[in-house]
């Protein structure tokens, strides 16, 4: 139980960092978008998933707080600090990609968008962590492996955060990012 709580805390901290960095990268674009890609059925996945619903509870949220039409979206964007379905980070429309200056920046942003997905891959058999619906199944997870994936995502996040300031990736940086890309991009 303590291990699960520690994992929840570290996952939520990393997700919050990822979402903050993405907001900095694309500030204003999604907020003023008239073709918003958010959908209430995606929002609903956060209430149905055993793991994500625990993250919502951590914020004092549940199905009752979700708007039937707009889900977790308000005029300023997604109101969830963490506990969003991984797809919410992985999708980049052309408008977002066009804002980035070069291929290296686009590559880094794509990896950033895959970090949350990466953590939960194959958490129970072939199931992704967020696809598990029964809370009792969360006790059966291989937590050492989940922590390992969290570490990989954290390391990649640090590389991307540094890249946003330095503007270039070294060979060592690529090695860290390729742990994510080899599997998922
Ligand atoms: S990702 Fe693209 S389509 Fe989706 S809200 Fe942002 S700007 Fe709009
Ligand atoms: S980013 Fe937030 S509002 Fe948009 S689909 Fe995901 S959970 Fe819903």
XYZ file of N, CA, C and O and ligand atoms in Angstrom:
756
model
N 0.834 -1.216 0.000
C 0.000 0.000 0.000
C 0.870 1.268 0.000
O 0.628 2.194 -0.735
N 1.939 1.215 0.865
C 2.848 2.372 0.921
C 3.549 2.541 -0.433
O 3.733 3.659 -0.915
N 3.922 1.399 -1.046
C 4.582 1.456 -2.352
C 3.652 2.092 -3.376
O 4.068 2.940 -4.174
N 2.374 1.696 -3.343
C 1.397 2.251 -4.284
C 1.239 3.764 -4.081
O 1.191 4.531 -5.035
N 1.211 4.178 -2.811
C 1.069 5.612 -2.514
C 2.279 6.392 -3.007
O 2.152 7.471 -3.578
N 3.472 5.820 -2.795
C 4.691 6.489 -3.257
C 4.668 6.613 -4.773
O 5.021 7.667 -5.333
N 4.240 5.538 -5.438
C 4.181 5.575 -6.904
C 3.188 6.635 -7.372
O 3.484 7.417 -8.289
N 2.010 6.678 -6.740
C 1.004 7.679 -7.105
C 1.562 9.102 -6.971
O 1.370 9.951 -7.839
N 2.264 9.323 -5.878
C 2.811 10.668 -5.627
C 3.843 11.034 -6.688
O 3.792 12.117 -7.278
N 4.759 10.108 -6.953
C 5.828 10.426 -7.916
C 5.268 10.561 -9.336
O 5.706 11.401 -10.115
N 4.305 9.724 -9.673
C 3.658 9.804 -10.987
C 2.968 11.170 -11.130
O 3.111 11.846 -12.147
N 2.212 11.559 -10.110
C 1.464 12.823 -10.202
C 2.421 14.016 -10.290
O 2.159 14.978 -11.007
N 3.549 13.935 -9.590
C 4.519 15.039 -9.656
C 5.108 15.156 -11.066
O 5.241 16.256 -11.608
N 5.461 13.997 -11.634
C 6.033 14.050 -12.989
C 4.974 14.511 -13.999
O 5.259 15.320 -14.880
N 3.746 13.996 -13.863
C 2.710 14.418 -14.807
C 2.481 15.935 -14.715
O 2.328 16.606 -15.728
N 2.475 16.447 -13.511
C 2.274 17.891 -13.350
C 3.409 18.673 -14.033
O 3.177 19.681 -14.710
N 4.640 18.170 -13.892
C 5.784 18.828 -14.551
C 5.629 18.784 -16.067
O 5.883 19.781 -16.763
N 5.227 17.615 -16.597
C 5.049 17.479 -18.053
C 3.985 18.454 -18.537
O 4.166 19.177 -19.517
N 2.869 18.502 -17.836
C 1.788 19.374 -18.298
C 2.178 20.848 -18.213
O 1.836 21.659 -19.082
N 2.954 21.216 -17.182
C 3.396 22.605 -17.053
C 4.347 22.977 -18.193
O 4.224 24.047 -18.805
N 5.286 22.076 -18.501
C 6.237 22.350 -19.583
C 5.507 22.450 -20.931
O 5.820 23.317 -21.753
N 4.521 21.598 -21.132
C 3.777 21.668 -22.397
C 2.992 22.978 -22.494
O 2.905 23.583 -23.562
N 2.450 23.421 -21.377
C 1.721 24.696 -21.391
C 2.667 25.846 -21.738
O 2.299 26.766 -22.466
N 3.892 25.775 -21.207
C 4.866 26.840 -21.528
C 5.216 26.823 -23.005
O 5.323 27.871 -23.642
N 5.370 25.606 -23.534
C 5.749 25.481 -24.946
C 4.673 26.010 -25.888
O 4.959 26.621 -26.909
N 3.425 25.732 -25.541
C 2.323 26.030 -26.469
C 1.339 27.026 -25.875
O 0.149 26.967 -26.168
N 1.844 27.932 -25.051
C 0.960 28.841 -24.351
C 0.038 29.579 -25.307
O 0.460 30.113 -26.327
N -1.211 29.580 -24.957
C -2.182 30.371 -25.732
C -2.785 29.655 -26.908
O -3.920 29.932 -27.278
N -2.076 28.699 -27.511
C -2.599 28.102 -28.745
C -3.848 27.265 -28.453
O -4.901 27.472 -29.052
N -3.715 26.316 -27.529
C -4.868 25.451 -27.248
C -6.016 26.253 -26.632
O -7.185 25.991 -26.942
N -5.673 27.241 -25.799
C -6.717 28.038 -25.142
C -7.590 28.782 -26.121
O -8.779 28.996 -25.880
N -7.003 29.181 -27.266
C -7.797 29.963 -28.228
C -8.188 29.129 -29.450
O -8.604 29.659 -30.474
N -8.062 27.818 -29.336
C -8.335 26.942 -30.484
C -9.838 26.761 -30.675
O -10.572 26.523 -29.720
N -10.294 26.864 -31.919
C -11.725 26.669 -32.187
C -12.015 25.234 -32.618
O -13.159 24.864 -32.827
N -10.966 24.427 -32.779
C -11.166 23.024 -33.166
C -10.605 22.126 -32.072
O -9.882 21.179 -32.333
N -10.946 22.452 -30.829
C -10.352 21.760 -29.680
C -10.491 20.241 -29.808
O -11.550 19.729 -30.151
N -9.381 19.550 -29.545
C -9.393 18.083 -29.700
C -9.815 17.371 -28.416
O -9.866 16.144 -28.384
N -10.097 18.117 -27.330
C -10.573 17.478 -26.105
C -11.981 16.945 -26.333
O -12.777 17.559 -27.040
N -12.269 15.782 -25.723
C -13.604 15.194 -25.879
C -14.058 14.631 -24.542
O -13.245 14.062 -23.803
N -15.360 14.779 -24.269
C -15.882 14.314 -22.970
C -15.660 12.817 -22.771
O -15.439 12.372 -21.646
N -15.684 12.031 -23.861
C -15.483 10.588 -23.662
C -14.048 10.279 -23.252
O -13.791 9.306 -22.528
N -13.084 11.117 -23.689
C -11.694 10.936 -23.223
C -11.615 11.349 -21.748
O -11.020 10.645 -20.924
N -12.250 12.479 -21.430
C -12.266 12.934 -20.026
C -12.821 11.844 -19.117
O -12.336 11.630 -18.000
N -13.842 11.166 -19.598
C -14.521 10.156 -18.791
C -13.602 8.979 -18.452
O -13.769 8.331 -17.420
N -12.645 8.708 -19.332
C -11.712 7.598 -19.062
C -11.002 7.805 -17.723
O -10.661 6.843 -17.037
N -10.786 9.072 -17.367
C -10.098 9.348 -16.095
C -10.940 8.902 -14.909
O -10.396 8.547 -13.856
N -12.259 8.914 -15.059
C -13.122 8.489 -13.938
C -13.311 6.973 -13.922
O -13.639 6.401 -12.898
N -13.100 6.331 -15.070
C -13.341 4.883 -15.163
C -12.091 4.061 -14.816
O -12.192 2.942 -14.323
N -10.932 4.607 -15.112
C -9.679 3.891 -14.859
C -9.403 3.829 -13.351
O -9.500 4.842 -12.648
N -9.040 2.628 -12.861
C -8.769 2.480 -11.424
C -7.645 3.422 -10.971
O -7.761 4.112 -9.963
N -6.562 3.466 -11.749
C -5.402 4.270 -11.354
C -5.698 5.773 -11.479
O -5.437 6.549 -10.557
N -6.267 6.175 -12.620
C -6.529 7.604 -12.820
C -7.574 8.119 -11.832
O -7.489 9.260 -11.356
N -8.559 7.282 -11.499
C -9.583 7.755 -10.562
C -8.983 7.977 -9.168
O -9.432 8.852 -8.428
N -7.934 7.218 -8.828
C -7.246 7.486 -7.560
C -6.557 8.854 -7.600
O -6.528 9.590 -6.612
N -5.995 9.169 -8.770
C -5.337 10.476 -8.916
C -6.369 11.614 -8.848
O -6.083 12.689 -8.320
N -7.563 11.364 -9.372
C -8.622 12.382 -9.263
C -9.016 12.567 -7.796
O -9.173 13.695 -7.325
N -9.157 11.454 -7.088
C -9.530 11.536 -5.663
C -8.519 12.340 -4.875
O -8.861 13.069 -3.951
N -7.249 12.186 -5.243
C -6.179 12.962 -4.588
C -6.444 14.467 -4.710
O -5.988 15.256 -3.899
N -7.165 14.859 -5.775
C -7.490 16.272 -5.999
C -8.903 16.608 -5.523
O -9.429 17.685 -5.808
N -9.556 15.633 -4.840
C -10.925 15.859 -4.378
C -11.944 15.827 -5.501
O -13.003 16.460 -5.423
N -11.631 15.092 -6.585
C -12.512 15.061 -7.756
C -13.045 13.661 -8.018
O -12.420 12.666 -7.671
N -14.213 13.608 -8.654
C -14.807 12.334 -9.064
C -15.782 12.600 -10.203
O -15.870 13.725 -10.704
N -16.522 11.590 -10.598
C -17.457 11.693 -11.726
C -18.463 12.837 -11.542
O -18.844 13.499 -12.506
N -18.875 13.079 -10.289
C -19.889 14.109 -10.012
C -19.402 15.503 -10.387
O -20.204 16.380 -10.737
N -18.098 15.731 -10.311
C -17.569 17.077 -10.623
C -17.356 17.289 -12.121
O -17.103 18.399 -12.564
N -17.447 16.219 -12.890
C -17.165 16.341 -14.330
C -18.400 16.827 -15.076
O -19.495 16.313 -14.859
N -18.233 17.813 -15.935
C -19.350 18.338 -16.718
C -19.727 17.335 -17.826
O -18.844 16.824 -18.515
N -21.029 17.077 -17.974
C -21.465 16.075 -18.966
C -21.049 16.459 -20.383
O -20.737 15.595 -21.197
N -21.057 17.746 -20.671
C -20.774 18.175 -22.044
C -19.304 18.487 -22.278
O -18.732 18.111 -23.295
N -18.681 19.165 -21.337
C -17.307 19.640 -21.556
C -16.249 18.850 -20.778
O -15.057 19.162 -20.870
N -16.685 17.859 -20.047
C -15.716 17.055 -19.297
C -14.943 17.898 -18.305
O -15.516 18.660 -17.530
N -13.610 17.825 -18.376
C -12.748 18.572 -17.446
C -12.271 19.884 -18.047
O -11.401 20.554 -17.486
N -12.847 20.236 -19.172
C -12.395 21.433 -19.881
C -13.152 22.678 -19.411
O -14.362 22.631 -19.221
N -12.427 23.778 -19.215
C -13.108 25.060 -19.040
C -12.491 26.060 -20.011
O -11.723 25.673 -20.904
N -12.795 27.323 -19.840
C -12.349 28.317 -20.829
C -10.825 28.437 -20.897
O -10.274 28.920 -21.885
N -10.152 28.007 -19.853
C -8.686 28.132 -19.816
C -7.966 26.838 -20.182
O -6.747 26.771 -20.138
N -8.705 25.791 -20.487
C -8.086 24.508 -20.827
C -8.496 23.418 -19.844
O -9.510 23.546 -19.146
N -7.693 22.370 -19.781
C -8.005 21.235 -18.913
C -7.813 21.636 -17.448
O -6.797 22.225 -17.089
N -8.787 21.293 -16.620
C -8.711 21.672 -15.205
C -8.021 20.610 -14.346
O -7.799 20.840 -13.167
N -7.682 19.461 -14.949
C -6.998 18.413 -14.164
C -5.509 18.727 -14.061
O -4.830 18.880 -15.075
N -5.014 18.801 -12.829
C -3.571 19.025 -12.652
C -2.798 17.758 -13.006
O -1.669 17.810 -13.453
N -3.417 16.615 -12.766
C -2.849 15.314 -13.135
C -3.994 14.316 -13.147
O -5.114 14.619 -12.731
N -3.698 13.118 -13.670
C -4.753 12.103 -13.793
C -5.435 12.141 -15.152
O -6.483 11.529 -15.338
N -4.843 12.849 -16.128
C -5.412 12.852 -17.485
C -5.044 11.541 -18.193
O -3.940 11.014 -17.982
N -5.906 11.057 -19.080
C -5.510 9.904 -19.895
C -4.243 10.237 -20.695
O -4.090 11.376 -21.166
N -3.322 9.288 -20.844
C -2.059 9.575 -21.545
C -2.238 10.155 -22.939
O -1.415 10.948 -23.392
N -3.320 9.800 -23.622
C -3.537 10.321 -24.979
C -3.637 11.849 -24.984
O -3.337 12.499 -25.985
N -4.038 12.433 -23.868
C -4.167 13.896 -23.790
C -2.816 14.589 -23.996
O -2.764 15.748 -24.391
N -1.728 13.876 -23.701
C -0.397 14.454 -23.883
C 0.226 14.051 -25.218
O 1.082 14.756 -25.738
N -0.200 12.916 -25.731
C 0.491 12.345 -26.894
C 0.077 12.987 -28.211
O 0.827 12.938 -29.193
N -1.101 13.597 -28.264
C -1.580 14.122 -29.542
C -1.056 15.540 -29.808
O -1.158 16.419 -28.956
N -0.477 15.725 -30.979
C -0.055 17.064 -31.415
C -0.714 17.364 -32.748
O -0.521 16.603 -33.710
N -1.481 18.421 -32.805
C -2.041 18.792 -34.104
C -0.965 19.538 -34.911
O 0.061 19.955 -34.358
N -1.195 19.732 -36.206
C -0.202 20.396 -37.068
C 0.105 21.809 -36.589
O 1.226 22.288 -36.709
N -0.916 22.451 -36.035
C -0.734 23.824 -35.567
C 0.315 23.897 -34.452
O 1.140 24.814 -34.410
N 0.294 22.903 -33.573
C 1.276 22.887 -32.485
C 2.675 22.590 -33.027
O 3.640 23.266 -32.680
N 2.770 21.579 -33.884
C 4.090 21.198 -34.402
C 4.713 22.336 -35.215
O 5.919 22.553 -35.173
N 3.867 23.064 -35.939
C 4.373 24.159 -36.782
C 4.973 25.279 -35.947
O 5.774 26.075 -36.435
N 4.600 25.327 -34.689
C 5.112 26.390 -33.836
C 6.571 26.139 -33.412
O 7.277 27.058 -33.000
N 7.004 24.898 -33.531
C 8.356 24.556 -33.074
C 9.378 24.862 -34.169
O 9.095 24.669 -35.352
N 10.576 25.328 -33.767
C 11.506 25.886 -34.752
C 12.192 24.884 -35.675
O 12.545 25.222 -36.800
N 12.446 23.649 -35.209
C 13.186 22.706 -36.051
C 12.842 21.262 -35.669
O 12.063 21.018 -34.746
N 13.468 20.333 -36.388
C 13.143 18.909 -36.173
C 13.528 18.426 -34.781
O 12.859 17.581 -34.196
N 14.639 18.962 -34.256
C 15.072 18.534 -32.931
C 14.044 18.957 -31.867
O 13.743 18.206 -30.941
N 13.507 20.150 -32.035
C 12.480 20.630 -31.099
C 11.207 19.800 -31.243
O 10.542 19.467 -30.252
N 10.850 19.435 -32.474
C 9.664 18.615 -32.686
C 9.851 17.224 -32.090
O 8.949 16.671 -31.463
N 11.051 16.677 -32.275
C 11.359 15.359 -31.702
C 11.239 15.408 -30.173
O 10.605 14.553 -29.547
N 11.836 16.428 -29.578
C 11.798 16.553 -28.114
C 10.367 16.688 -27.611
O 9.989 16.069 -26.600
N 9.568 17.476 -28.316
C 8.177 17.662 -27.887
C 7.392 16.363 -28.011
O 6.568 16.035 -27.145
N 7.665 15.601 -29.063
C 6.952 14.332 -29.232
C 7.312 13.360 -28.115
O 6.460 12.636 -27.603
N 8.600 13.325 -27.744
C 8.998 12.453 -26.635
C 8.322 12.923 -25.343
O 7.798 12.116 -24.572
N 8.303 14.228 -25.133
C 7.638 14.777 -23.940
C 6.189 14.278 -23.856
O 5.702 13.899 -22.794
N 5.533 14.264 -25.002
C 4.137 13.832 -25.044
C 3.948 12.346 -24.798
O 2.832 11.902 -24.515
N 5.021 11.560 -24.905
C 4.918 10.107 -24.733
C 5.325 9.642 -23.329
O 5.227 8.455 -23.013
N 5.810 10.556 -22.501
C 6.365 10.122 -21.216
C 5.326 9.473 -20.310
O 5.587 8.446 -19.678
N 4.144 10.062 -20.251
C 3.114 9.530 -19.353
C 2.638 8.165 -19.853
O 2.423 7.242 -19.061
N 2.526 8.048 -21.167
C 2.174 6.748 -21.756
C 3.225 5.695 -21.397
O 2.909 4.564 -21.042
N 4.488 6.084 -21.498
C 5.603 5.156 -21.281
C 5.558 4.512 -19.888
O 5.797 3.302 -19.749
N 5.230 5.287 -18.884
C 5.309 4.790 -17.503
C 4.428 3.552 -17.301
O 4.831 2.590 -16.661
N 3.245 3.573 -17.891
C 2.273 2.526 -17.574
C 2.193 1.360 -18.541
O 1.344 0.481 -18.376
N 3.104 1.298 -19.528
C 3.024 0.206 -20.523
C 3.133 -1.171 -19.859
O 3.955 -1.367 -18.967
N 2.318 -2.111 -20.332
C 2.370 -3.516 -19.870
C 2.399 -3.633 -18.339
O 3.177 -4.397 -17.779
N 1.543 -2.884 -17.702
C 1.553 -2.883 -16.226
C 1.010 -4.189 -15.644
O 1.424 -4.625 -14.575
N 0.067 -4.789 -16.354
C -0.506 -6.059 -15.871
C -0.813 -6.900 -17.104
O -1.781 -6.640 -17.812
N 0.041 -7.906 -17.340
C -0.087 -8.646 -18.593
C 0.131 -7.666 -19.732
O 1.051 -6.866 -19.703
N -0.763 -7.665 -20.691
C -0.626 -6.723 -21.800
C -1.360 -5.411 -21.566
O -1.401 -4.556 -22.441
N -1.941 -5.239 -20.388
C -2.745 -4.040 -20.132
C -1.875 -2.858 -19.744
O -0.939 -2.991 -18.949
N -2.236 -1.708 -20.284
C -1.610 -0.469 -19.811
C -2.193 -0.127 -18.443
O -3.360 -0.438 -18.159
N -1.381 0.531 -17.634
C -1.801 0.899 -16.276
C -3.181 1.568 -16.244
O -4.002 1.274 -15.376
N -3.439 2.486 -17.179
C -4.701 3.225 -17.099
C -5.885 2.423 -17.645
O -7.027 2.858 -17.521
N -5.600 1.265 -18.235
C -6.701 0.431 -18.754
C -7.266 -0.504 -17.687
O -8.270 -1.166 -17.911
N -6.614 -0.569 -16.545
C -7.079 -1.460 -15.471
C -8.279 -0.800 -14.792
O -8.210 0.366 -14.384
N -9.379 -1.512 -14.698
C -10.617 -0.925 -14.184
C -10.897 -1.298 -12.722
O -11.634 -0.613 -12.037
N -10.332 -2.415 -12.285
C -10.631 -2.911 -10.942
C -9.510 -2.492 -9.978
O -8.351 -2.861 -10.165
N -9.865 -1.740 -8.955
C -8.833 -1.236 -8.034
C -8.056 -2.347 -7.349
O -6.885 -2.174 -7.008
N -8.700 -3.467 -7.122
C -7.997 -4.550 -6.433
C -6.835 -5.072 -7.285
O -5.862 -5.619 -6.765
N -6.924 -4.890 -8.606
C -5.838 -5.331 -9.491
C -4.575 -4.469 -9.324
O -3.476 -4.895 -9.703
N -4.714 -3.285 -8.779
C -3.538 -2.413 -8.616
C -2.535 -3.006 -7.626
O -1.358 -2.677 -7.660
N -3.027 -3.883 -6.758
C -2.114 -4.530 -5.803
C -1.265 -5.602 -6.475
O -0.264 -6.061 -5.917
N -1.663 -6.020 -7.680
C -0.944 -7.105 -8.377
C 0.151 -6.581 -9.305
O 0.812 -7.356 -9.981
N 0.316 -5.274 -9.382
C 1.260 -4.710 -10.357
C 2.705 -4.973 -9.960
O 3.024 -5.125 -8.775
N 3.563 -4.982 -10.972
C 4.995 -5.144 -10.734
C 5.583 -3.742 -10.466
O 6.029 -3.058 -11.384
N 5.546 -3.338 -9.207
C 5.956 -1.965 -8.888
C 7.437 -1.680 -9.157
O 7.766 -0.573 -9.602
N 8.351 -2.633 -8.914
C 9.745 -2.323 -9.276
C 9.876 -1.938 -10.751
O 10.598 -1.000 -11.105
N 9.137 -2.640 -11.629
C 9.214 -2.300 -13.056
C 8.554 -0.942 -13.334
O 9.054 -0.142 -14.136
N 7.448 -0.673 -12.649
C 6.796 0.630 -12.840
C 7.709 1.779 -12.389
O 7.790 2.817 -13.045
N 8.405 1.565 -11.272
C 9.337 2.605 -10.809
C 10.478 2.781 -11.815
O 10.947 3.895 -12.033
N 10.915 1.667 -12.401
C 11.981 1.743 -13.408
C 11.525 2.606 -14.594
O 12.250 3.476 -15.080
N 10.299 2.389 -15.041
C 9.773 3.152 -16.177
C 9.583 4.622 -15.795
O 9.790 5.527 -16.604
N 9.188 4.827 -14.546
C 9.049 6.202 -14.054
C 10.404 6.913 -14.071
O 10.507 8.085 -14.459
N 11.447 6.174 -13.653
C 12.806 6.747 -13.676
C 13.217 7.109 -15.104
O 13.831 8.149 -15.345
N 12.908 6.216 -16.051
C 13.252 6.477 -17.457
C 12.538 7.739 -17.959
O 13.122 8.578 -18.645
N 11.250 7.848 -17.589
C 10.475 9.023 -18.008
C 11.023 10.287 -17.335
O 11.114 11.343 -17.963
N 11.398 10.167 -16.069
C 11.941 11.316 -15.339
C 13.257 11.783 -15.971
O 13.498 12.985 -16.136
N 14.107 10.813 -16.328
C 15.398 11.151 -16.940
C 15.170 11.854 -18.279
O 15.832 12.862 -18.595
N 14.228 11.347 -19.068
C 13.940 11.970 -20.364
C 13.365 13.371 -20.164
O 13.701 14.308 -20.901
N 12.523 13.515 -19.153
C 11.958 14.839 -18.867
C 13.070 15.853 -18.566
O 13.057 16.981 -19.076
N 14.032 15.434 -17.757
C 15.136 16.346 -17.401
C 15.925 16.761 -18.642
O 16.322 17.926 -18.782
N 16.143 15.807 -19.549
C 16.844 16.117 -20.798
C 16.052 17.149 -21.612
O 16.602 18.127 -22.129
N 14.746 16.937 -21.718
C 13.915 17.837 -22.534
C 13.843 19.231 -21.894
O 13.933 20.247 -22.582
N 13.724 19.248 -20.589
C 13.676 20.540 -19.884
C 14.962 21.327 -20.147
O 14.930 22.532 -20.419
N 16.090 20.608 -20.114
C 17.370 21.265 -20.368
C 17.453 21.711 -21.836
O 17.942 22.802 -22.151
N 16.964 20.868 -22.738
C 16.994 21.206 -24.165
C 16.218 22.502 -24.445
O 16.623 23.315 -25.292
N 15.115 22.702 -23.727
C 14.303 23.902 -23.964
C 15.104 25.174 -23.686
O 14.831 26.226 -24.246
N 16.110 25.062 -22.804
C 16.950 26.239 -22.532
C 18.190 26.246 -23.421
O 18.560 27.276 -23.977
N 18.823 25.080 -23.568
C 20.102 25.017 -24.283
C 19.924 25.024 -25.801
O 20.799 25.478 -26.546
N 18.804 24.454 -26.289
C 18.532 24.472 -27.728
C 19.246 23.399 -28.523
O 19.190 23.401 -29.755
N 19.935 22.469 -27.858
C 20.566 21.376 -28.609
C 20.606 20.108 -27.762
O 20.627 20.164 -26.532
N 20.601 18.984 -28.481
C 20.675 17.684 -27.811
C 22.036 17.059 -28.070
O 22.515 17.066 -29.208
N 22.654 16.510 -27.028
C 23.923 15.808 -27.199
C 23.637 14.337 -27.518
O 22.503 13.868 -27.424
N 24.736 13.600 -27.839
C 24.579 12.163 -28.103
C 24.044 11.458 -26.849
O 23.180 10.574 -26.933
N 24.545 11.850 -25.676
C 24.077 11.244 -24.422
C 22.585 11.532 -24.209
O 21.839 10.677 -23.727
N 22.159 12.753 -24.589
C 20.729 13.091 -24.469
C 19.879 12.158 -25.337
O 18.841 11.656 -24.906
N 20.352 11.951 -26.568
C 19.594 11.059 -27.473
C 19.479 9.659 -26.880
O 18.445 9.002 -27.023
N 20.556 9.202 -26.231
C 20.509 7.863 -25.632
C 19.390 7.769 -24.592
O 18.688 6.757 -24.506
N 19.225 8.834 -23.810
C 18.168 8.840 -22.783
C 16.787 8.896 -23.449
O 15.867 8.165 -23.074
N 16.649 9.738 -24.464
C 15.338 9.890 -25.127
C 14.962 8.643 -25.923
O 13.785 8.298 -26.035
N 15.974 7.969 -26.452
C 15.686 6.792 -27.276
C 15.112 5.628 -26.470
O 14.489 4.728 -27.036
N 15.306 5.648 -25.156
C 14.656 4.631 -24.317
C 13.135 4.749 -24.491
O 12.418 3.756 -24.517
N 12.666 5.967 -24.642
C 11.218 6.190 -24.836
C 10.857 5.934 -26.297
O 9.876 5.244 -26.585
N 11.660 6.465 -27.209
C 11.271 6.389 -28.625
C 11.395 4.984 -29.201
O 10.594 4.599 -30.034
N 12.380 4.216 -28.743
C 12.565 2.874 -29.287
C 11.307 2.055 -29.133
O 10.975 1.187 -29.922
N 10.579 2.364 -28.088
C 9.401 1.563 -27.753
C 8.135 2.131 -28.353
O 7.269 1.404 -28.806
N 8.024 3.468 -28.353
C 6.699 4.012 -28.602
C 6.531 4.955 -29.781
O 5.420 5.196 -30.196
N 7.590 5.549 -30.294
C 7.346 6.529 -31.368
C 7.252 5.834 -32.718
O 7.810 4.790 -32.910
S -3.790 20.284 -29.768
Fe -4.357 21.481 -31.568
S -6.489 20.901 -31.986
Fe -6.035 20.306 -29.884
S -6.702 22.080 -28.636
Fe -4.510 22.328 -29.062
S -4.434 23.628 -30.881
Fe -6.519 22.790 -30.753
S -6.830 17.239 -21.687
Fe -8.339 17.263 -19.985
S -10.179 18.187 -20.874
Fe -8.889 17.502 -22.592
S -9.596 15.403 -23.085
Fe -7.876 15.236 -21.637
S -8.827 15.107 -19.614
Fe -10.367 15.926 -21.028
